[in-house]
Short mmCIF file of N, CA and C in Angstrom, two decimals:
data_model
loop_
_atom_site.label_atom_id
_atom_site.label_comp_id
_atom_site.label_asym_id
_atom_site.label_seq_id
_atom_site.Cartn_x
_atom_site.Cartn_y
_atom_site.Cartn_z
N LEU A 1 1.01 -1.09 0.20
CA LEU A 1 -0.24 -0.11 0.23
C LEU A 1 0.64 1.53 0.68
N ALA A 2 0.86 2.42 -0.50
CA ALA A 2 1.19 3.25 -1.33
C ALA A 2 1.08 4.42 -2.08
N ASP A 3 1.08 5.59 -1.34
CA ASP A 3 0.01 6.82 -1.41
C ASP A 3 0.75 7.71 -2.14
N GLU A 4 2.34 7.09 -3.04
CA GLU A 4 2.95 7.66 -3.71
C GLU A 4 3.84 7.36 -5.27
N LEU A 5 4.13 6.72 -5.56
CA LEU A 5 4.99 6.21 -6.52
C LEU A 5 5.26 5.00 -6.12
N VAL A 6 4.40 3.65 -7.06
CA VAL A 6 4.84 2.02 -7.30
C VAL A 6 5.39 1.57 -8.62
N ALA A 7 6.66 1.01 -8.23
CA ALA A 7 7.30 0.09 -9.39
C ALA A 7 6.79 -1.05 -8.93
N VAL A 8 6.20 -1.29 -10.56
CA VAL A 8 5.74 -2.48 -10.58
C VAL A 8 6.49 -3.77 -11.31
N TRP A 9 6.91 -5.11 -11.23
CA TRP A 9 7.30 -5.49 -12.75
C TRP A 9 7.54 -6.62 -12.70
N PRO A 10 7.17 -7.76 -13.43
CA PRO A 10 7.52 -9.35 -13.72
C PRO A 10 7.69 -9.85 -13.02
N GLU A 11 7.38 -10.73 -12.05
CA GLU A 11 8.12 -11.83 -11.48
C GLU A 11 8.10 -13.17 -11.98
N GLY A 12 9.71 -13.65 -11.88
CA GLY A 12 9.57 -15.10 -12.48
C GLY A 12 8.76 -15.75 -12.68
N GLY A 13 8.08 -16.50 -12.91
CA GLY A 13 7.56 -17.88 -12.76
C GLY A 13 5.73 -17.27 -12.80
N GLY A 14 5.48 -15.99 -13.36
CA GLY A 14 4.18 -15.44 -12.27
C GLY A 14 4.29 -14.45 -11.82
N GLY A 15 3.15 -14.00 -12.00
CA GLY A 15 3.17 -12.86 -10.45
C GLY A 15 3.77 -11.93 -11.11
N TRP A 16 3.75 -10.50 -9.66
CA TRP A 16 3.88 -9.71 -10.24
C TRP A 16 4.77 -9.22 -8.44
N ARG A 17 5.80 -8.01 -8.98
CA ARG A 17 6.58 -7.29 -7.45
C ARG A 17 5.63 -6.13 -7.56
N ALA A 18 5.79 -5.72 -7.12
CA ALA A 18 5.63 -3.96 -6.10
C ALA A 18 6.17 -3.56 -4.95
N ALA A 19 6.99 -2.03 -5.30
CA ALA A 19 7.65 -1.20 -3.93
C ALA A 19 7.20 0.19 -4.46
N GLY A 20 6.41 0.46 -2.77
CA GLY A 20 5.90 1.24 -2.73
C GLY A 20 6.90 2.96 -2.56
N THR A 21 6.98 3.53 -2.66
CA THR A 21 7.69 5.05 -1.88
C THR A 21 7.45 5.04 -0.26
N PRO A 22 9.17 5.40 0.38
CA PRO A 22 9.89 5.86 0.13
C PRO A 22 10.97 4.81 0.05
N TRP A 23 11.28 4.11 -1.33
CA TRP A 23 12.51 2.90 -1.51
C TRP A 23 13.96 3.07 -1.06
N ASN A 24 13.74 4.60 0.25
CA ASN A 24 15.48 4.17 0.59
C ASN A 24 14.94 3.98 2.44
N VAL A 25 13.68 3.28 2.62
CA VAL A 25 14.01 3.46 3.94
C VAL A 25 13.78 1.89 4.04
N LEU A 26 14.62 1.76 4.88
CA LEU A 26 15.60 -0.07 4.93
C LEU A 26 14.87 -0.97 5.62
N SER A 27 14.80 0.01 6.84
CA SER A 27 14.45 -0.30 8.40
C SER A 27 13.01 -1.11 7.93
N ARG A 28 12.37 -1.46 7.19
CA ARG A 28 11.40 -2.85 6.75
C ARG A 28 11.38 -2.48 5.81
N ALA A 29 10.20 -3.56 5.32
CA ALA A 29 10.01 -4.29 3.69
C ALA A 29 10.39 -3.48 2.71
N THR A 30 11.08 -3.60 1.74
CA THR A 30 10.37 -2.30 0.58
C THR A 30 10.08 -2.82 -1.21
N GLU A 31 9.40 -4.09 -0.62
CA GLU A 31 8.61 -4.70 -1.86
C GLU A 31 7.83 -6.33 -1.40
N ALA A 32 7.10 -6.10 -1.77
CA ALA A 32 5.83 -7.77 -1.86
C ALA A 32 5.59 -8.23 -2.98
N ALA A 33 4.65 -9.09 -2.95
CA ALA A 33 3.95 -9.05 -3.64
C ALA A 33 2.47 -8.15 -4.42
N LEU A 34 2.43 -8.00 -5.43
CA LEU A 34 1.32 -7.37 -5.56
C LEU A 34 -0.45 -8.76 -5.66
N VAL A 35 -0.60 -8.71 -4.89
CA VAL A 35 -1.99 -8.98 -4.96
C VAL A 35 -2.98 -8.41 -4.74
N ALA A 36 -3.48 -6.84 -5.02
CA ALA A 36 -4.33 -6.53 -5.83
C ALA A 36 -3.75 -4.55 -5.98
N VAL A 37 -4.62 -4.49 -7.09
CA VAL A 37 -4.30 -3.04 -8.01
C VAL A 37 -5.45 -2.67 -7.85
N GLY A 38 -5.80 -1.22 -7.08
CA GLY A 38 -7.45 -0.30 -6.59
C GLY A 38 -7.28 1.20 -6.45
N THR A 39 -8.12 1.47 -6.10
CA THR A 39 -8.41 3.43 -5.75
C THR A 39 -8.70 3.19 -4.23
N LEU A 40 -8.66 4.41 -3.88
CA LEU A 40 -8.93 4.56 -2.44
C LEU A 40 -10.02 5.90 -2.19
N ALA A 41 -11.22 4.67 -1.35
CA ALA A 41 -12.13 6.74 -1.20
C ALA A 41 -12.05 6.72 -0.02
N TRP A 42 -12.55 7.44 0.73
CA TRP A 42 -13.56 8.44 1.82
C TRP A 42 -14.78 8.01 2.35
N ASP A 43 -14.87 7.26 3.20
CA ASP A 43 -16.55 7.10 4.22
C ASP A 43 -16.05 6.77 5.67
N VAL A 44 -17.41 7.12 6.42
CA VAL A 44 -17.33 6.84 7.96
C VAL A 44 -16.91 5.66 8.06
N ASP A 45 -16.64 4.71 7.70
CA ASP A 45 -16.94 3.48 7.73
C ASP A 45 -15.32 2.70 6.82
N SER A 46 -14.46 2.37 7.13
CA SER A 46 -13.54 1.64 5.97
C SER A 46 -14.23 0.68 5.94
N ARG A 47 -13.64 -0.63 4.39
CA ARG A 47 -14.60 -1.76 3.86
C ARG A 47 -13.33 -2.22 2.87
N TRP A 48 -13.40 -2.94 2.07
CA TRP A 48 -12.86 -3.39 1.07
C TRP A 48 -13.96 -3.97 -0.34
N GLU A 49 -14.15 -3.25 -1.02
CA GLU A 49 -14.89 -3.70 -2.28
C GLU A 49 -14.42 -3.80 -3.62
N ALA A 50 -14.84 -5.01 -4.21
CA ALA A 50 -15.17 -4.95 -5.78
C ALA A 50 -14.45 -4.49 -6.49
N GLN A 51 -13.70 -4.03 -7.08
CA GLN A 51 -14.40 -2.98 -8.18
C GLN A 51 -13.82 -3.53 -9.57
N GLY A 52 -14.47 -2.71 -10.76
CA GLY A 52 -14.10 -3.34 -11.42
C GLY A 52 -12.81 -3.19 -12.76
N ALA A 53 -12.12 -3.25 -13.01
CA ALA A 53 -10.69 -3.94 -13.94
C ALA A 53 -10.98 -2.02 -14.67
N GLY A 54 -11.90 -2.18 -15.14
CA GLY A 54 -11.50 -1.40 -16.09
C GLY A 54 -12.05 0.30 -15.08
N ASP A 55 -12.78 0.64 -14.45
CA ASP A 55 -12.69 1.63 -13.12
C ASP A 55 -11.56 2.08 -12.81
N VAL A 56 -10.73 0.84 -12.65
CA VAL A 56 -9.42 0.64 -11.78
C VAL A 56 -8.22 1.38 -13.04
N ALA A 57 -8.43 1.23 -14.14
CA ALA A 57 -7.90 1.40 -15.62
C ALA A 57 -7.64 2.73 -16.12
N ARG A 58 -8.67 3.38 -15.93
CA ARG A 58 -8.71 4.83 -16.09
C ARG A 58 -7.89 5.31 -15.34
N VAL A 59 -8.59 5.32 -13.29
CA VAL A 59 -7.00 5.44 -12.75
C VAL A 59 -6.14 5.28 -13.18
N LEU A 60 -5.65 4.33 -13.10
CA LEU A 60 -4.28 4.03 -13.14
C LEU A 60 -3.66 4.17 -14.50
N LEU A 61 -4.10 4.58 -16.38
CA LEU A 61 -3.70 5.53 -16.87
C LEU A 61 -3.24 6.41 -16.09
N LEU A 62 -4.21 7.07 -15.82
CA LEU A 62 -4.00 9.07 -16.11
C LEU A 62 -3.25 8.91 -14.72
N ASN A 63 -2.51 8.05 -14.19
CA ASN A 63 -0.93 8.30 -12.42
C ASN A 63 -0.30 7.98 -12.76
N ALA A 64 0.26 6.85 -14.29
CA ALA A 64 1.57 6.37 -14.41
C ALA A 64 2.37 6.95 -14.75
N LEU A 65 3.35 6.40 -15.08
CA LEU A 65 5.14 7.38 -15.59
C LEU A 65 4.81 6.89 -16.97
N LEU A 66 5.09 7.32 -17.80
CA LEU A 66 4.81 7.16 -19.37
C LEU A 66 6.49 6.36 -19.58
N PRO A 67 7.14 5.35 -20.05
CA PRO A 67 8.29 4.94 -20.06
C PRO A 67 8.83 6.27 -20.93
N GLU A 68 7.87 5.50 -21.66
CA GLU A 68 8.70 6.72 -23.00
C GLU A 68 7.78 7.41 -24.16
N PRO A 69 7.33 9.01 -24.83
CA PRO A 69 6.83 9.69 -24.77
C PRO A 69 6.70 9.35 -26.38
N THR A 70 5.76 8.43 -26.79
CA THR A 70 6.56 7.82 -28.05
C THR A 70 4.91 7.16 -28.57
N VAL A 71 4.68 6.99 -29.44
CA VAL A 71 3.34 5.63 -29.81
C VAL A 71 2.99 4.08 -28.98
N ALA A 72 4.93 3.96 -29.02
CA ALA A 72 5.48 1.94 -28.87
C ALA A 72 5.25 2.65 -26.74
N GLY A 73 5.65 3.40 -26.97
CA GLY A 73 5.94 3.80 -25.00
C GLY A 73 4.68 4.14 -24.95
N ARG A 74 3.84 4.40 -25.10
CA ARG A 74 2.22 4.80 -24.64
C ARG A 74 1.21 2.81 -25.43
N ALA A 75 2.05 1.70 -25.87
CA ALA A 75 1.31 0.52 -26.71
C ALA A 75 2.24 0.23 -24.99
N ALA A 76 3.12 0.23 -24.48
CA ALA A 76 3.77 -0.50 -24.34
C ALA A 76 3.32 -0.31 -22.64
N LEU A 77 2.86 0.77 -21.98
CA LEU A 77 2.58 0.72 -21.33
C LEU A 77 0.61 0.61 -20.99
N VAL A 78 0.00 1.20 -22.31
CA VAL A 78 -1.43 0.18 -21.76
C VAL A 78 -1.06 -1.63 -21.70
N GLY A 79 -0.21 -2.00 -21.97
CA GLY A 79 -0.21 -3.46 -22.22
C GLY A 79 0.69 -3.99 -20.99
N ALA A 80 1.30 -3.39 -20.50
CA ALA A 80 1.85 -4.40 -19.36
C ALA A 80 0.37 -3.43 -18.03
N ALA A 81 -0.70 -2.46 -18.56
CA ALA A 81 -1.45 -2.62 -16.91
C ALA A 81 -2.97 -3.11 -17.76
N GLY A 82 -2.83 -3.51 -18.61
CA GLY A 82 -3.88 -4.71 -19.03
C GLY A 82 -3.05 -5.84 -18.69
N ARG A 83 -2.19 -6.24 -18.85
CA ARG A 83 -1.37 -7.97 -18.23
C ARG A 83 -1.52 -7.53 -16.73
N VAL A 84 -1.33 -6.50 -15.83
CA VAL A 84 -1.51 -5.83 -14.61
C VAL A 84 -2.94 -6.61 -14.26
N LEU A 85 -3.77 -5.44 -14.68
CA LEU A 85 -4.87 -6.02 -14.18
C LEU A 85 -5.90 -7.49 -14.72
N SER A 86 -5.04 -7.63 -15.25
CA SER A 86 -5.90 -9.35 -15.89
C SER A 86 -5.76 -10.23 -14.70
N SER A 87 -4.31 -10.29 -14.22
CA SER A 87 -4.06 -10.89 -12.93
C SER A 87 -4.00 -10.98 -11.75
N VAL A 88 -4.51 -10.09 -11.47
CA VAL A 88 -4.60 -9.24 -9.14
C VAL A 88 -5.76 -9.08 -9.38
N GLU A 89 -5.85 -8.93 -8.10
CA GLU A 89 -7.59 -8.63 -7.99
C GLU A 89 -7.42 -6.61 -8.78
N THR A 90 -8.92 -6.91 -8.28
CA THR A 90 -9.03 -4.72 -8.30
C THR A 90 -10.15 -4.72 -7.41
N ALA A 91 -9.56 -3.42 -6.93
CA ALA A 91 -10.90 -3.37 -5.47
C ALA A 91 -10.68 -1.62 -4.62
N ARG A 92 -11.74 -1.22 -4.74
CA ARG A 92 -11.82 -0.20 -4.04
C ARG A 92 -11.31 -0.16 -2.20
N LEU A 93 -9.96 0.69 -1.84
CA LEU A 93 -9.94 0.41 0.14
C LEU A 93 -10.99 1.83 -0.18
N VAL A 94 -12.03 1.97 0.83
CA VAL A 94 -12.96 2.93 1.49
C VAL A 94 -12.42 2.80 2.72
N PHE A 95 -12.34 4.30 3.35
CA PHE A 95 -11.66 4.19 4.20
C PHE A 95 -12.03 5.16 5.12
N ALA A 96 -11.76 4.78 6.66
CA ALA A 96 -12.56 6.10 7.20
C ALA A 96 -11.62 7.13 8.27
N ARG A 97 -11.46 8.04 8.58
CA ARG A 97 -9.57 8.84 9.17
C ARG A 97 -10.15 8.73 9.69
N ASP A 98 -9.25 7.21 10.16
CA ASP A 98 -9.34 6.94 11.43
C ASP A 98 -8.27 5.53 11.07
N ALA A 99 -7.58 5.15 12.30
CA ALA A 99 -6.73 3.43 11.48
C ALA A 99 -7.48 2.54 11.34
N SER A 100 -8.91 2.27 11.19
CA SER A 100 -9.99 1.18 10.65
C SER A 100 -8.50 0.27 9.41
N ALA A 101 -9.23 1.18 8.95
CA ALA A 101 -8.25 1.03 7.38
C ALA A 101 -7.31 0.00 7.75
N ALA A 102 -6.62 -0.12 8.18
CA ALA A 102 -5.34 -0.76 8.43
C ALA A 102 -6.09 -2.65 8.80
N ALA A 103 -6.81 -2.68 9.34
CA ALA A 103 -7.43 -3.49 10.51
C ALA A 103 -8.67 -4.35 8.66
N VAL A 104 -8.99 -3.92 7.52
CA VAL A 104 -9.27 -4.24 6.46
C VAL A 104 -8.25 -4.74 5.72
N VAL A 105 -7.56 -3.65 5.99
CA VAL A 105 -6.13 -4.32 5.21
C VAL A 105 -5.95 -5.57 5.56
N ARG A 106 -5.54 -5.75 6.72
CA ARG A 106 -4.63 -6.99 6.98
C ARG A 106 -5.47 -8.00 6.84
N ALA A 107 -7.59 -8.19 7.30
CA ALA A 107 -8.27 -9.04 6.76
C ALA A 107 -8.50 -9.62 5.99
N ARG A 108 -7.93 -8.39 4.60
CA ARG A 108 -7.79 -8.84 2.82
C ARG A 108 -7.13 -9.83 3.12
N LEU A 109 -5.40 -9.48 3.46
CA LEU A 109 -4.32 -9.92 3.59
C LEU A 109 -4.41 -11.33 3.99
N ASP A 110 -5.32 -11.52 5.18
CA ASP A 110 -5.36 -12.77 6.05
C ASP A 110 -6.04 -13.51 5.21
N ALA A 111 -7.66 -12.95 4.83
CA ALA A 111 -7.68 -13.87 4.29
C ALA A 111 -7.57 -14.87 2.16
N ASP A 112 -6.61 -14.21 1.98
CA ASP A 112 -5.73 -13.98 0.85
C ASP A 112 -4.40 -15.37 1.30
N GLY A 113 -4.37 -15.01 2.41
CA GLY A 113 -3.44 -16.04 2.80
C GLY A 113 -1.85 -16.00 3.56
N ARG A 114 -1.75 -13.96 2.39
CA ARG A 114 -0.61 -13.39 2.33
C ARG A 114 0.43 -12.84 3.81
N THR A 115 -0.67 -12.77 5.12
CA THR A 115 0.73 -12.13 6.46
C THR A 115 1.17 -12.93 6.90
#
């Protein structure tokens, strides 16, 4: 989970890895398996909601860093986004302005056997 830049790359044998900023903080894990891509929203109650890949793609592509400003670069970005979104869960994390979102994320990871 990151609120700035996130680097995503394919993992050998399938799957994806991700690292969130800041990358220079060595006191905790800097990368992990990518299990979901999604958006954030605020509400009075924190929760994890399914979200369509098309909705996530719109936000993802508007916020992705273009690898090179050419037709080929844009095609590579769209292709990579499509591969990621077709192989991981797409979701929306709705969070209250308190610490309850951490419990929601932990419960989702526990349900997937990721913690």
